[in-house]
Amino acid sequence: RIYENFDSDNDYALNIVEMSNGDFVMGGLERDGPLSEWEFFPNLRRVDAQGNELWFRTYPEYTQGNISQISLQKTNQDEIVLGGTTRMYGPGDANFHLMKFDGEGNSLWNKIYGEAGNDFAIKILNAPDNGFYMAGSTSWPNDGDYIYAIRTDSLGETYVNELSGTIFKDDNDDCLFDNDETKLSKWFVEIFDEDTHYTRVTDSSGHYVVNLDTGTYQVLAHPISPYWTFCENTFTVEFPNFNDTLQQDFAAQSEIDCPLLDVSIGTPILRRCFDNIYYVQYCNHGTVTAEDAYVNVILDPYMEYIDASIPLESQVDDTLTFNLGDVGIEDCGSFQIEVTLEVEGEPCDSLPFGITHCVEARIYPDSICLPSEDWSGASIEVDAVCESDSVVFYIQNVGDAATQPNLEYIVIEDDVILFGGDVSLGIGQIVSVPVITDGSTFRIEVDQEPNHPGMSMPSVSVEGCGSDDVEFNFGFINIFSADDADPFVDIDCRENTGAYDPNDKTGFPLGIGTPNYIEEGEDIEYLIRFQNTGTDTAFNIVVLDTLTENLDITSIRLGASSHPYAFDIVDSRTLSFSFNNIMLPDSNVNVAASNGFLKFKIAQIADLPLETEIYNSAAIYFDFNAPIITNQTLHTIGEDFLDNINIYPDANSLAHLKVFPNPFSESTNIKLDGLELENGIFKVYDMMGRLIRSERFSGDVHVFYKRNLQAGMYFFSLEEDGRLLSSGKLIVE
């Protein structure tokens, strides 16, 4: 193909890159003006895989006279970076020129670098942290030629001031660093002024470092848990000149003497007819050693334990116990568990695809030492049992005091609220909530006792419960959060799969509906999976994950992973996971061992507006190959996004029906929202479908009394003028 631009005298294409979708972008120069006043300025042209021109852009505003020696790169976000040499008309310096554009050719930024003399750019390359390398030569008057190299961040900045420091455990409480004091790794430090904001994480030596421009900055350190405090956590530093070096240490002290154990469990993939490996990771983020620590792992009922990388202390039914011994301050460890996935006594492939299997890890001691004001001492836990054609939920007060009155609960069928009610429980009291199954996935959520320590949110889900002749609805468990917000418990729920994408990203909970709605303030746990599908061993793998500003980067809790990695933050918001010497075999040699994964949890920033969208993807680098970009996850901040039973499912009505309380002992209220009836009929049926009560319903509220009904479950319907408006279930205590 020949591409013409009739607005200029000459066009030069000097470099070309292939985009991730198969398009090509050419970068070059445009020459314009009369012979004695030629101007050279950059241009870009994008064509599809067949050579059809998609767009052509020129950038005369980027010239200081002439630009030449064009080099071109594509970033892992499909942005375009163009480098070259720019030179003023007549006598004057030549300088490096670096420009960044989005995939449509819109300018993002441009930077010029150089000192006295002439600096000529030859080549630009992408750096692993989304920054850039730029190399060339420099020619100084009367001093010869030299090699010239520049290293920039993702914004093209090349700062030479250095701020560094150490976060340490101040054992003698003097707020001064002594060499024998414990250095604290994976703690976060923020450095910012009005225009810039950097976040750094301390390395294994408790050290952090950041390069900065001249100016005045605030430096803020974050404790890794509420059990810690600082002598002082905010400092002001100033760089009036270039090439300065400053040090700012942070002395961490104990707020309360208590261990705080963190545990995470995960697996790269869960398959029938194969052995599966779960990886368990734990750390002590408390202020004292956790003595005689141990982990309980509760397997899914379809799993059978095979082996582990550390001794198994005991097994009771599906619960495995592993002793860890003493876990010191900021000490971490990991181990693996091997399991099979099958229906006992049946062929392994008799287990349907898509069933969700949940594995729970809980580490002990699991006490929460910070006092909780105004907490009564009551504590709610929930459980569920599948009984033939019913799911029975159990709500229990396991605390040492009675609960507050009327703790609310809801029962959800798939992704619709089926009914709700409230409970008031004495010490040790249990209330059962039965639900007739029809192949749906059922879930109960119960309010925790007010001011309860920790972050527990009592809930449990059950799928696949019912007779063999019903069709089950799978895939609903992970649209909700698991009850694992406290650091000492982690629940990993995964659907078994057959064929799978080798490199992908998932954010849990998956969220409700197409927007993937989650609550404001709800944490997101990201799972990044990778597999070596090449033809040789992968020696090093780097995963880069650039976070949106809607996520609080200082809240990250690193989770389980298949292999050890070095964690860092590059630029301001890019997470780097470096699997050095991973030696990951290719899938042709060993399919199971060719897989890997990592997990981390992160919080939203406070007070995000409703409908805020949180996107995320990751770039996976296998050795020196071009990055593999994962799929993009989406979560949307919402409220009240779970539907109740819709009155007019055919007519997009906004009217809903609420039954409260349900279960009930004497009476319950049937309330319509947004609709009043004149000739309504409320009918109640027994489990055999026999009509046992029919009552008139007028207005928007009807009180239904138990009278002579026996305890148990009933069906109801609400009709008007022969039309069914709604149906549901009643539970009589």
XYZ file of C-alpha atoms in Angstrom:
733
model
C 0.000 0.000 0.000
C 0.982 3.614 -0.568
C -0.367 6.229 1.841
C -0.472 9.865 0.779
C -0.824 13.044 2.781
C -1.636 15.890 0.417
C -1.079 18.530 3.103
C 2.700 18.079 3.230
C 5.597 17.893 0.839
C 7.064 14.627 2.115
C 6.204 11.899 4.630
C 8.754 9.506 6.073
C 7.840 6.294 7.884
C 10.838 5.337 10.022
C 9.470 2.662 12.350
C 6.483 0.370 12.826
C 4.941 -1.583 15.747
C 2.173 -4.178 15.901
C -0.722 -3.529 18.300
C -2.319 -6.256 20.396
C -5.330 -6.570 18.041
C -3.183 -7.010 14.928
C -3.260 -3.386 13.747
C -0.008 -1.605 12.884
C 1.158 1.891 13.814
C 3.828 3.601 11.723
C 5.841 6.450 13.157
C 7.803 8.897 11.123
C 8.393 12.460 10.047
C 6.558 15.013 7.972
C 8.518 17.606 6.026
C 6.766 20.837 5.256
C 7.553 24.354 4.031
C 9.774 25.824 1.322
C 13.212 24.356 0.753
C 14.977 27.047 2.765
C 12.609 26.681 5.741
C 11.945 22.959 5.957
C 10.274 21.775 9.123
C 10.314 18.190 10.307
C 7.740 17.137 12.849
C 6.449 13.732 13.963
C 3.498 11.826 12.542
C 1.665 8.570 13.279
C -0.450 6.419 10.988
C -2.538 3.414 12.100
C -3.635 0.703 9.660
C -5.478 -2.575 10.180
C -4.041 -6.019 9.466
C -5.097 -5.714 5.787
C -3.350 -2.354 5.433
C -6.483 -0.175 5.461
C -5.719 3.233 6.963
C -7.625 3.871 10.211
C -6.234 7.301 11.059
C -3.310 9.629 10.371
C -2.116 12.294 12.804
C 0.626 14.919 12.663
C 2.073 16.887 15.573
C 3.588 20.171 14.400
C 3.282 21.562 17.936
C 5.982 19.115 19.043
C 8.753 20.553 16.908
C 11.373 23.023 18.109
C 12.728 23.250 14.615
C 13.430 19.735 13.395
C 12.945 16.246 14.782
C 14.704 13.150 13.488
C 15.890 9.624 14.313
C 12.430 8.310 15.196
C 12.106 5.196 17.421
C 8.739 3.630 18.274
C 7.361 1.347 21.020
C 3.969 0.003 22.134
C 3.229 -0.217 25.860
C 1.360 -3.103 27.494
C -1.685 -0.797 27.692
C -1.597 -0.410 23.879
C -0.294 3.142 24.123
C 2.265 4.452 21.651
C 5.625 5.940 22.617
C 7.671 7.832 20.054
C 11.229 8.990 20.674
C 13.618 11.055 18.624
C 16.017 13.965 18.484
C 14.744 17.523 18.396
C 16.921 20.481 17.369
C 16.375 24.218 17.230
C 16.756 26.151 13.971
C 20.300 27.318 13.388
C 22.882 27.005 16.186
C 21.606 25.328 19.309
C 21.417 22.130 21.285
C 19.975 18.863 20.076
C 17.989 17.028 22.732
C 16.206 13.754 23.356
C 12.456 14.016 22.735
C 9.973 11.473 24.132
C 6.237 11.540 23.318
C 3.374 9.314 24.492
C -0.010 8.832 22.771
C -3.094 6.715 23.346
C -4.230 4.106 20.825
C -6.114 6.762 18.837
C -3.099 9.022 18.519
C -4.199 11.547 21.140
C -1.297 13.159 22.937
C -0.782 12.119 26.582
C 2.509 13.944 27.272
C 5.816 14.941 25.716
C 9.185 15.474 27.391
C 12.533 16.897 26.269
C 15.818 15.846 27.888
C 19.383 17.043 27.457
C 22.259 19.088 28.704
C 24.784 21.393 27.075
C 25.971 20.076 23.741
C 24.116 17.869 21.289
C 22.208 14.816 22.531
C 21.115 12.394 19.809
C 18.491 9.695 20.443
C 18.980 6.306 18.833
C 16.584 3.844 20.493
C 13.804 3.630 23.095
C 12.683 0.491 24.959
C 9.930 -0.336 27.445
C 11.048 -0.895 31.033
C 9.382 -3.627 33.165
C 7.762 -1.023 35.475
C 5.983 0.811 32.595
C 8.789 3.355 32.347
C 11.234 3.727 29.443
C 14.886 3.391 28.523
C 16.268 5.831 25.961
C 19.789 5.544 24.568
C 21.909 7.584 22.211
C 25.016 9.737 22.151
C 26.042 13.150 23.383
C 28.547 15.482 21.777
C 30.145 18.156 23.969
C 31.979 21.110 22.391
C 35.704 20.396 22.208
C 35.234 17.254 24.344
C 34.320 14.352 22.021
C 31.305 12.031 21.868
C 29.887 9.840 24.644
C 27.137 7.275 25.174
C 23.991 8.822 26.661
C 21.255 6.853 28.475
C 18.059 7.989 30.199
C 15.710 6.028 32.456
C 12.199 7.445 32.977
C 9.053 6.453 34.845
C 5.709 5.912 33.083
C 5.148 9.684 32.963
C 8.523 10.372 31.390
C 9.974 11.838 34.591
C 13.706 11.508 35.367
C 14.197 12.618 38.942
C 17.639 12.446 40.586
C 16.879 13.362 44.214
C 16.605 10.305 46.443
C 14.534 9.824 49.593
C 15.001 6.578 51.477
C 14.443 5.168 54.926
C 13.710 2.175 57.122
C 10.639 1.141 59.099
C 11.695 -0.741 62.221
C 10.298 -2.128 65.470
C 11.392 0.259 68.192
C 12.231 -2.381 70.810
C 13.560 0.052 73.432
C 10.920 2.762 72.786
C 13.478 5.522 72.212
C 12.203 6.358 68.676
C 15.750 5.903 67.317
C 16.962 3.211 64.966
C 19.444 0.687 66.350
C 20.992 -1.794 63.949
C 19.838 -4.819 65.941
C 16.161 -3.797 65.922
C 13.684 -5.702 63.750
C 13.159 -4.315 60.249
C 9.557 -4.450 59.064
C 8.832 -5.511 55.479
C 5.784 -4.889 53.284
C 4.748 -1.730 55.138
C 3.532 1.186 53.009
C 4.914 4.714 52.735
C 3.251 7.573 50.840
C 5.223 10.536 49.479
C 3.263 13.431 48.004
C 2.930 17.134 47.280
C 0.195 19.065 45.479
C 1.056 17.605 42.084
C 2.600 14.176 42.650
C 1.802 11.114 44.747
C 4.017 8.065 45.179
C 3.509 4.910 47.218
C 6.374 2.643 48.186
C 6.534 -0.644 50.097
C 9.412 -1.655 52.335
C 11.561 -4.564 51.181
C 12.811 -7.532 53.191
C 15.226 -5.169 54.997
C 12.458 -2.731 55.943
C 13.875 -0.265 53.402
C 12.067 2.031 50.952
C 13.416 4.433 48.317
C 11.893 6.945 45.893
C 13.356 9.416 43.389
C 11.866 12.910 43.479
C 11.968 16.287 41.782
C 12.949 19.409 43.698
C 10.288 20.620 46.123
C 8.697 19.979 49.501
C 6.983 16.650 50.232
C 4.946 15.010 52.960
C 6.059 11.489 53.927
C 3.414 9.291 55.583
C 3.872 5.724 56.897
C 1.017 3.252 57.438
C 1.044 0.555 60.147
C 0.438 -2.934 58.803
C -2.228 -3.597 61.444
C -4.081 -1.677 64.183
C -1.831 -3.311 66.788
C 0.978 -0.927 65.777
C 1.574 2.806 66.131
C 4.467 5.161 65.288
C 6.497 7.578 67.349
C 5.619 9.906 64.473
C 4.113 8.813 61.180
C 4.222 12.052 59.131
C 7.296 14.105 58.211
C 8.077 16.979 55.851
C 11.160 16.729 53.615
C 12.532 19.311 51.222
C 14.749 19.062 48.145
C 15.837 22.596 47.164
C 18.426 21.325 44.661
C 19.137 18.351 42.417
C 21.216 15.301 43.360
C 20.309 15.478 47.046
C 19.897 12.423 49.258
C 17.729 12.396 52.386
C 16.828 9.665 54.844
C 13.584 9.436 56.815
C 13.101 6.457 59.145
C 9.913 5.460 60.977
C 9.917 3.950 64.479
C 7.018 1.507 64.971
C 5.889 0.649 68.486
C 3.370 -1.744 69.985
C -0.119 -0.357 70.504
C -1.085 -3.616 72.210
C 0.929 -6.777 72.840
C -0.876 -9.409 70.792
C -0.264 -11.641 67.761
C -2.361 -11.031 64.639
C -2.231 -13.957 62.250
C -3.163 -13.649 58.595
C -3.924 -16.680 56.405
C -4.744 -17.148 52.731
C -5.514 -20.241 50.650
C -5.842 -20.697 46.895
C -5.250 -22.900 43.874
C -4.445 -22.076 40.238
C -7.184 -24.291 38.818
C -9.666 -26.884 40.063
C -10.295 -29.884 37.806
C -12.084 -33.193 38.048
C -10.110 -36.388 37.490
C -6.849 -34.606 38.401
C -4.945 -34.105 41.620
C -5.290 -30.472 42.745
C -2.860 -28.446 44.857
C -4.000 -25.829 47.392
C -1.415 -23.346 48.627
C -1.640 -21.933 52.165
C 0.268 -18.814 53.215
C 0.369 -17.248 56.669
C 2.040 -14.290 58.433
C 2.050 -12.724 61.877
C 1.321 -8.983 61.647
C 0.960 -8.642 65.394
C 3.404 -7.205 67.925
C 4.396 -10.431 69.732
C 5.138 -14.022 68.758
C 2.134 -16.288 68.112
C 2.869 -19.347 70.225
C 1.758 -22.863 69.240
C 0.013 -21.625 66.106
C -1.930 -24.014 63.900
C -4.152 -23.957 60.811
C -7.447 -25.762 60.277
C -8.329 -26.394 56.637
C -11.922 -27.457 55.951
C -12.171 -29.244 52.614
C -15.168 -29.232 50.308
C -17.299 -32.404 50.728
C -16.299 -33.552 47.221
C -12.579 -33.442 48.090
C -10.391 -36.215 49.457
C -7.094 -35.417 51.164
C -3.998 -37.053 49.643
C -0.887 -35.419 51.080
C 0.696 -32.168 52.289
C 4.150 -30.605 52.289
C 4.153 -30.446 56.121
C 2.979 -33.108 58.588
C -0.771 -33.503 59.061
C -1.525 -33.352 62.783
C -5.072 -34.722 62.565
C -8.135 -35.140 60.348
C -11.705 -35.099 61.628
C -14.178 -35.556 58.776
C -13.318 -32.758 56.295
C -11.213 -30.726 58.762
C -7.406 -30.981 58.515
C -5.154 -29.598 61.273
C -1.537 -28.512 60.685
C 0.737 -27.373 63.529
C 2.990 -24.397 62.767
C 4.840 -23.945 66.058
C 5.744 -20.392 67.087
C 5.335 -17.670 64.441
C 7.425 -14.584 65.197
C 6.711 -10.940 64.443
C 6.458 -10.447 60.660
C 7.402 -14.098 60.110
C 5.634 -15.786 57.199
C 5.386 -19.341 55.948
C 3.567 -21.504 53.445
C 2.670 -25.108 52.691
C 0.722 -27.111 50.085
C -2.145 -29.594 50.308
C -2.919 -32.158 47.596
C -6.527 -33.285 47.120
C -8.662 -35.165 44.607
C -12.035 -33.918 43.389
C -14.706 -36.552 42.807
C -17.993 -38.106 43.909
C -17.163 -40.901 46.316
C -17.795 -44.301 44.732
C -18.586 -42.797 41.320
C -16.486 -42.196 38.193
C -14.574 -38.930 38.529
C -16.337 -37.393 35.523
C -19.748 -37.920 37.141
C -19.217 -34.632 38.985
C -20.910 -31.926 36.860
C -18.906 -29.049 35.457
C -19.462 -25.703 37.126
C -20.095 -26.819 40.709
C -18.551 -24.412 43.209
C -16.208 -25.977 45.769
C -15.311 -23.962 48.874
C -12.229 -24.555 51.018
C -11.737 -22.644 54.274
C -8.483 -21.971 56.122
C -8.515 -20.585 59.667
C -5.366 -19.908 61.673
C -5.111 -19.949 65.453
C -4.766 -18.101 67.773
C -7.571 -16.099 66.161
C -8.278 -13.723 69.040
C -8.904 -10.010 68.435
C -7.147 -8.051 71.156
C -8.348 -4.510 70.514
C -11.250 -3.588 72.824
C -14.671 -3.085 71.274
C -16.802 -0.557 73.120
C -20.486 -1.274 73.733
C -20.262 -4.870 72.526
C -22.637 -7.088 74.510
C -20.581 -10.260 74.072
C -23.072 -11.971 71.748
C -21.712 -13.470 68.529
C -23.640 -14.772 65.518
C -22.549 -17.749 63.432
C -24.476 -19.444 60.610
C -24.416 -22.876 59.041
C -26.459 -24.799 56.490
C -27.405 -28.433 55.892
C -28.884 -29.988 52.760
C -31.731 -32.320 53.715
C -33.202 -34.040 50.666
C -35.548 -31.415 49.197
C -34.708 -28.662 51.711
C -31.868 -26.402 52.762
C -31.969 -25.723 56.485
C -30.083 -22.671 57.670
C -29.029 -22.432 61.312
C -28.468 -19.127 63.101
C -26.672 -19.511 66.445
C -25.496 -17.180 69.177
C -22.098 -18.591 70.192
C -21.270 -15.638 72.467
C -21.568 -15.258 76.219
C -24.513 -12.816 76.253
C -27.944 -12.528 74.649
C -28.158 -10.697 71.324
C -29.724 -7.346 70.737
C -33.405 -7.734 69.787
C -34.432 -8.160 66.174
C -31.190 -8.873 64.321
C -32.289 -8.965 60.690
C -31.600 -11.664 58.141
C -32.451 -12.285 54.488
C -32.621 -15.476 52.440
C -31.541 -15.141 48.811
C -32.500 -17.478 45.975
C -29.822 -17.211 43.274
C -29.656 -13.390 43.111
C -33.159 -12.441 44.344
C -34.216 -11.858 47.952
C -36.720 -14.602 48.725
C -37.766 -13.494 52.201
C -36.397 -11.980 55.394
C -36.987 -11.831 59.096
C -35.320 -11.135 62.414
C -34.059 -13.100 65.397
C -33.314 -12.481 69.063
C -31.140 -15.203 70.571
C -30.127 -16.135 74.076
C -26.746 -17.618 74.938
C -26.210 -20.732 72.806
C -29.669 -20.483 71.230
C -30.154 -21.764 67.671
C -32.888 -20.854 65.197
C -33.450 -22.913 62.043
C -34.685 -21.421 58.772
C -35.788 -24.121 56.279
C -36.147 -23.491 52.548
C -37.648 -25.916 50.027
C -35.115 -26.475 47.241
C -35.919 -26.357 43.548
C -32.412 -26.487 42.058
C -31.599 -22.893 42.982
C -28.630 -21.680 45.009
C -29.727 -20.415 48.433
C -27.886 -18.022 50.719
C -28.559 -16.505 54.135
C -27.092 -13.231 55.427
C -27.533 -12.256 59.081
C -26.643 -9.041 60.899
C -23.777 -9.480 63.320
C -24.217 -8.292 66.906
C -23.619 -4.490 67.002
C -20.039 -3.435 67.834
C -18.830 -7.028 67.461
C -14.995 -7.073 67.264
C -13.521 -7.825 63.874
C -15.254 -7.746 60.516
C -17.329 -10.935 60.374
C -20.447 -10.844 58.184
C -22.369 -14.066 58.974
C -23.421 -15.706 55.719
C -23.409 -19.082 54.011
C -24.473 -20.368 50.581
C -25.649 -23.792 49.388
C -25.883 -25.002 45.798
C -26.695 -28.371 44.257
C -29.163 -29.349 46.976
C -32.234 -31.278 45.850
C -33.386 -34.459 44.206
C -31.606 -35.871 41.169
C -34.456 -34.952 38.805
C -34.122 -31.154 39.247
C -31.890 -28.890 37.188
C -29.400 -27.036 39.387
C -28.426 -23.393 39.045
C -24.651 -23.007 39.447
C -22.447 -19.926 39.406
C -24.158 -17.810 42.088
C -21.938 -18.392 45.123
C -19.075 -16.118 44.049
C -21.267 -13.163 43.100
C -21.367 -12.502 46.863
C -18.551 -12.022 49.371
C -17.532 -14.901 51.594
C -17.490 -14.419 55.351
C -13.713 -14.013 55.472
C -13.110 -10.319 56.068
C -11.076 -11.047 59.214
C -7.395 -11.748 58.435
C -7.286 -15.069 60.327
C -9.825 -16.754 58.035
C -9.906 -17.185 54.257
C -12.532 -18.954 52.152
C -11.632 -19.863 48.581
C -14.655 -20.808 46.429
C -13.912 -21.997 42.913
C -15.939 -23.614 40.159
C -14.475 -26.818 38.771
C -13.614 -26.461 35.131
C -12.575 -28.332 32.027
C -10.920 -26.215 29.337
C -9.711 -22.872 30.681
C -7.956 -19.662 29.708
C -4.312 -20.006 30.730
C -3.769 -16.347 31.717
C -6.590 -14.392 33.289
C -7.752 -12.221 36.148
C -10.814 -12.512 38.418
C -12.107 -10.122 41.061
C -14.093 -11.545 43.984
C -16.915 -11.081 44.693
C -17.924 -11.236 41.051
C -20.790 -8.824 41.749
C -24.469 -8.753 40.843
C -25.792 -8.398 37.302
C -24.011 -7.120 34.216
C -22.536 -4.062 36.038
C -21.142 -6.464 38.677
C -22.560 -4.436 41.550
C -20.843 -4.535 44.939
C -21.444 -2.493 48.080
C -19.611 0.723 48.842
C -16.632 -0.123 51.044
C -16.593 -3.817 50.072
C -13.087 -5.235 49.618
C -12.087 -6.888 46.340
C -9.850 -9.951 46.161
C -8.007 -10.324 42.864
C -6.800 -13.666 41.516
C -4.239 -13.556 38.687
C -3.515 -16.888 36.967
C -0.738 -17.616 34.510
C 0.463 -20.629 32.551
C 3.535 -21.274 30.452
C 2.077 -22.437 27.133
C 5.328 -21.875 25.243
C 7.855 -24.428 24.123
C 10.527 -23.961 26.795
C 10.946 -23.327 30.516
C 10.069 -19.844 31.764
C 12.968 -18.711 33.944
C 11.493 -15.439 35.251
C 7.930 -14.115 35.286
C 6.862 -10.583 36.186
C 3.232 -9.589 36.746
C 2.426 -5.871 36.611
C -0.940 -4.589 37.825
C -1.688 -0.864 37.537
C -4.444 0.063 39.988
C -7.187 2.589 39.438
C -7.277 5.542 41.835
C -10.574 4.162 43.197
C -8.594 1.540 45.139
C -6.574 2.215 48.297
C -3.108 0.959 47.450
C -1.980 1.135 51.108
C -4.657 -1.402 52.124
C -3.227 -4.322 50.110
C -3.154 -7.714 51.852
C -0.940 -10.111 49.904
C -2.430 -13.593 49.713
C -1.539 -17.109 48.689
C 0.567 -17.775 45.614
C 1.858 -20.826 43.802
C 5.494 -19.672 43.950
C 7.462 -17.141 46.039
C 7.818 -13.664 44.564
C 9.338 -10.248 45.288
C 6.692 -7.567 45.711
C 7.220 -3.894 44.907
C 5.371 -0.757 43.811
C 6.744 1.025 40.764
C 5.774 4.467 39.553
C 2.871 5.542 41.736
C 0.213 2.820 41.373
C 1.732 -0.194 39.602
C 2.117 -3.400 41.604
C 5.054 -5.597 40.623
C 5.200 -9.325 41.428
C 8.570 -10.747 40.342
C 8.845 -14.547 40.241
C 12.617 -14.777 39.900
C 14.048 -18.174 38.923
C 10.546 -19.662 38.899
C 11.639 -22.247 36.302
C 8.049 -22.835 35.212
C 7.935 -25.778 32.781
C 5.956 -25.469 29.590
C 2.567 -27.166 29.326
C 3.870 -29.705 26.792
C 6.232 -31.116 29.425
C 4.093 -30.842 32.587
C 0.570 -29.411 32.352
C -0.060 -29.222 36.104
C 3.299 -27.642 36.976
C 3.020 -25.113 34.121
C 0.318 -23.190 36.066
C 0.793 -20.462 38.638
C -1.228 -17.804 40.439
C -1.210 -15.021 43.013
C -3.921 -13.413 45.153
C -4.273 -10.096 46.953
C -7.068 -8.171 48.669
C -7.559 -4.432 48.460
C -10.042 -1.898 49.816
C -11.915 0.813 47.980
C -11.055 4.396 48.798
C -13.624 5.933 51.135
C -16.937 7.391 49.986
C -16.938 6.359 46.329
C -20.077 7.673 44.585
C -22.711 5.200 43.480
C -22.178 3.841 39.949
C -18.401 4.294 40.222
C -16.769 1.689 37.982
C -13.596 -0.095 39.097
C -11.637 -1.673 36.244
C -8.511 -3.804 36.511
C -6.253 -5.897 34.307
C -2.692 -7.161 34.528
C 0.301 -7.649 32.240
C 2.229 -10.934 32.493
C 5.827 -11.025 31.248
C 7.415 -14.402 30.514
C 11.175 -13.780 30.360
C 11.853 -11.377 27.472
C 8.640 -12.004 25.547
C 6.010 -9.367 24.870
C 3.516 -9.132 27.747
C 0.268 -11.076 27.850
C -2.562 -8.753 28.856
C -5.286 -10.392 30.919
C -8.985 -9.767 30.585
C -10.314 -6.625 32.285
C -12.414 -7.021 35.432
C -15.249 -4.648 36.337
C -16.985 -3.821 39.606
C -19.620 -1.104 40.029
C -20.531 0.554 43.323
C -24.256 0.217 44.047
C -26.882 -0.178 46.712
C -30.174 -2.081 46.948
C -29.230 -3.982 43.789
C -30.773 -7.269 44.940
C -34.352 -7.609 43.730
C -37.174 -8.869 45.882
C -39.884 -10.966 44.209
C -41.265 -8.727 41.452
C -45.051 -8.251 41.509
C -45.402 -7.860 37.772
C -42.472 -9.744 36.259
C -43.905 -9.274 32.767
C -44.532 -5.549 32.987
C -41.311 -4.091 34.428
C -43.229 -2.900 37.470
C -41.309 -1.334 40.330
C -43.729 -2.767 42.875
C -42.284 -5.352 45.278
C -43.724 -7.556 47.980
C -42.167 -7.913 51.423
C -43.016 -10.519 54.066
C -41.863 -9.693 57.598
C -41.168 -11.331 59.888
C -40.603 -14.608 58.115
C -40.415 -17.090 59.906
C -43.162 -15.887 62.274
C -44.833 -17.288 65.358
C -48.156 -15.397 65.622
C -48.548 -13.079 62.621
C -46.661 -11.637 59.678
C -47.063 -8.550 57.487
C -47.554 -8.766 53.734
C -46.614 -5.344 52.318
C -46.668 -4.032 48.782
C -44.292 -1.248 47.799
C -45.632 1.080 45.124
C -48.975 -0.654 44.584
C -52.425 -0.731 46.259
C -55.034 -3.426 45.593
C -58.838 -3.220 45.595
C -59.788 -6.865 45.026
C -56.701 -8.805 46.052
C -56.804 -12.398 47.310
C -54.035 -13.850 49.478
C -53.900 -17.666 49.289
C -51.861 -20.102 51.385
C -51.079 -23.688 50.312
C -49.522 -26.613 52.165
C -46.513 -28.540 50.854
C -48.810 -30.823 48.841
C -50.235 -27.827 46.996
C -53.621 -27.945 48.754
C -55.330 -24.599 49.388
C -55.749 -24.182 53.150
C -56.480 -20.443 53.565
C -57.865 -17.671 51.333
C -58.140 -14.057 52.566
C -59.076 -10.751 50.978
C -56.263 -8.223 50.459
C -57.033 -4.509 50.030
C -54.679 -1.538 50.134
C -50.943 -2.174 50.399
C -50.654 -4.064 53.735
C -52.236 -7.294 54.924
C -51.694 -8.970 58.296
C -51.733 -12.749 58.140
C -52.348 -14.612 61.431
C -51.090 -18.096 62.234
C -54.292 -19.269 63.967
C -54.445 -23.067 63.704
C -51.566 -23.550 61.242
C -48.974 -26.102 62.285
C -45.285 -25.161 62.349
C -43.640 -25.663 58.986
C -43.302 -24.243 55.501
C -46.162 -23.055 53.262
C -46.531 -21.497 49.848
C -48.522 -18.335 49.173
C -49.856 -16.499 46.165
C -51.289 -13.010 45.734
C -53.888 -12.461 42.997
C -56.120 -9.659 41.757
C -58.947 -10.075 39.255
C -57.701 -13.548 38.370
C -54.117 -12.416 37.675
C -51.191 -13.819 39.673
C -49.197 -10.929 41.123
C -46.667 -12.716 43.302
C -45.849 -15.964 45.056
C -43.439 -17.096 47.699
C -42.953 -19.068 50.889
C -44.101 -18.641 54.497
C -42.406 -20.282 57.466
C -44.481 -20.776 60.613
C -42.662 -21.423 63.881
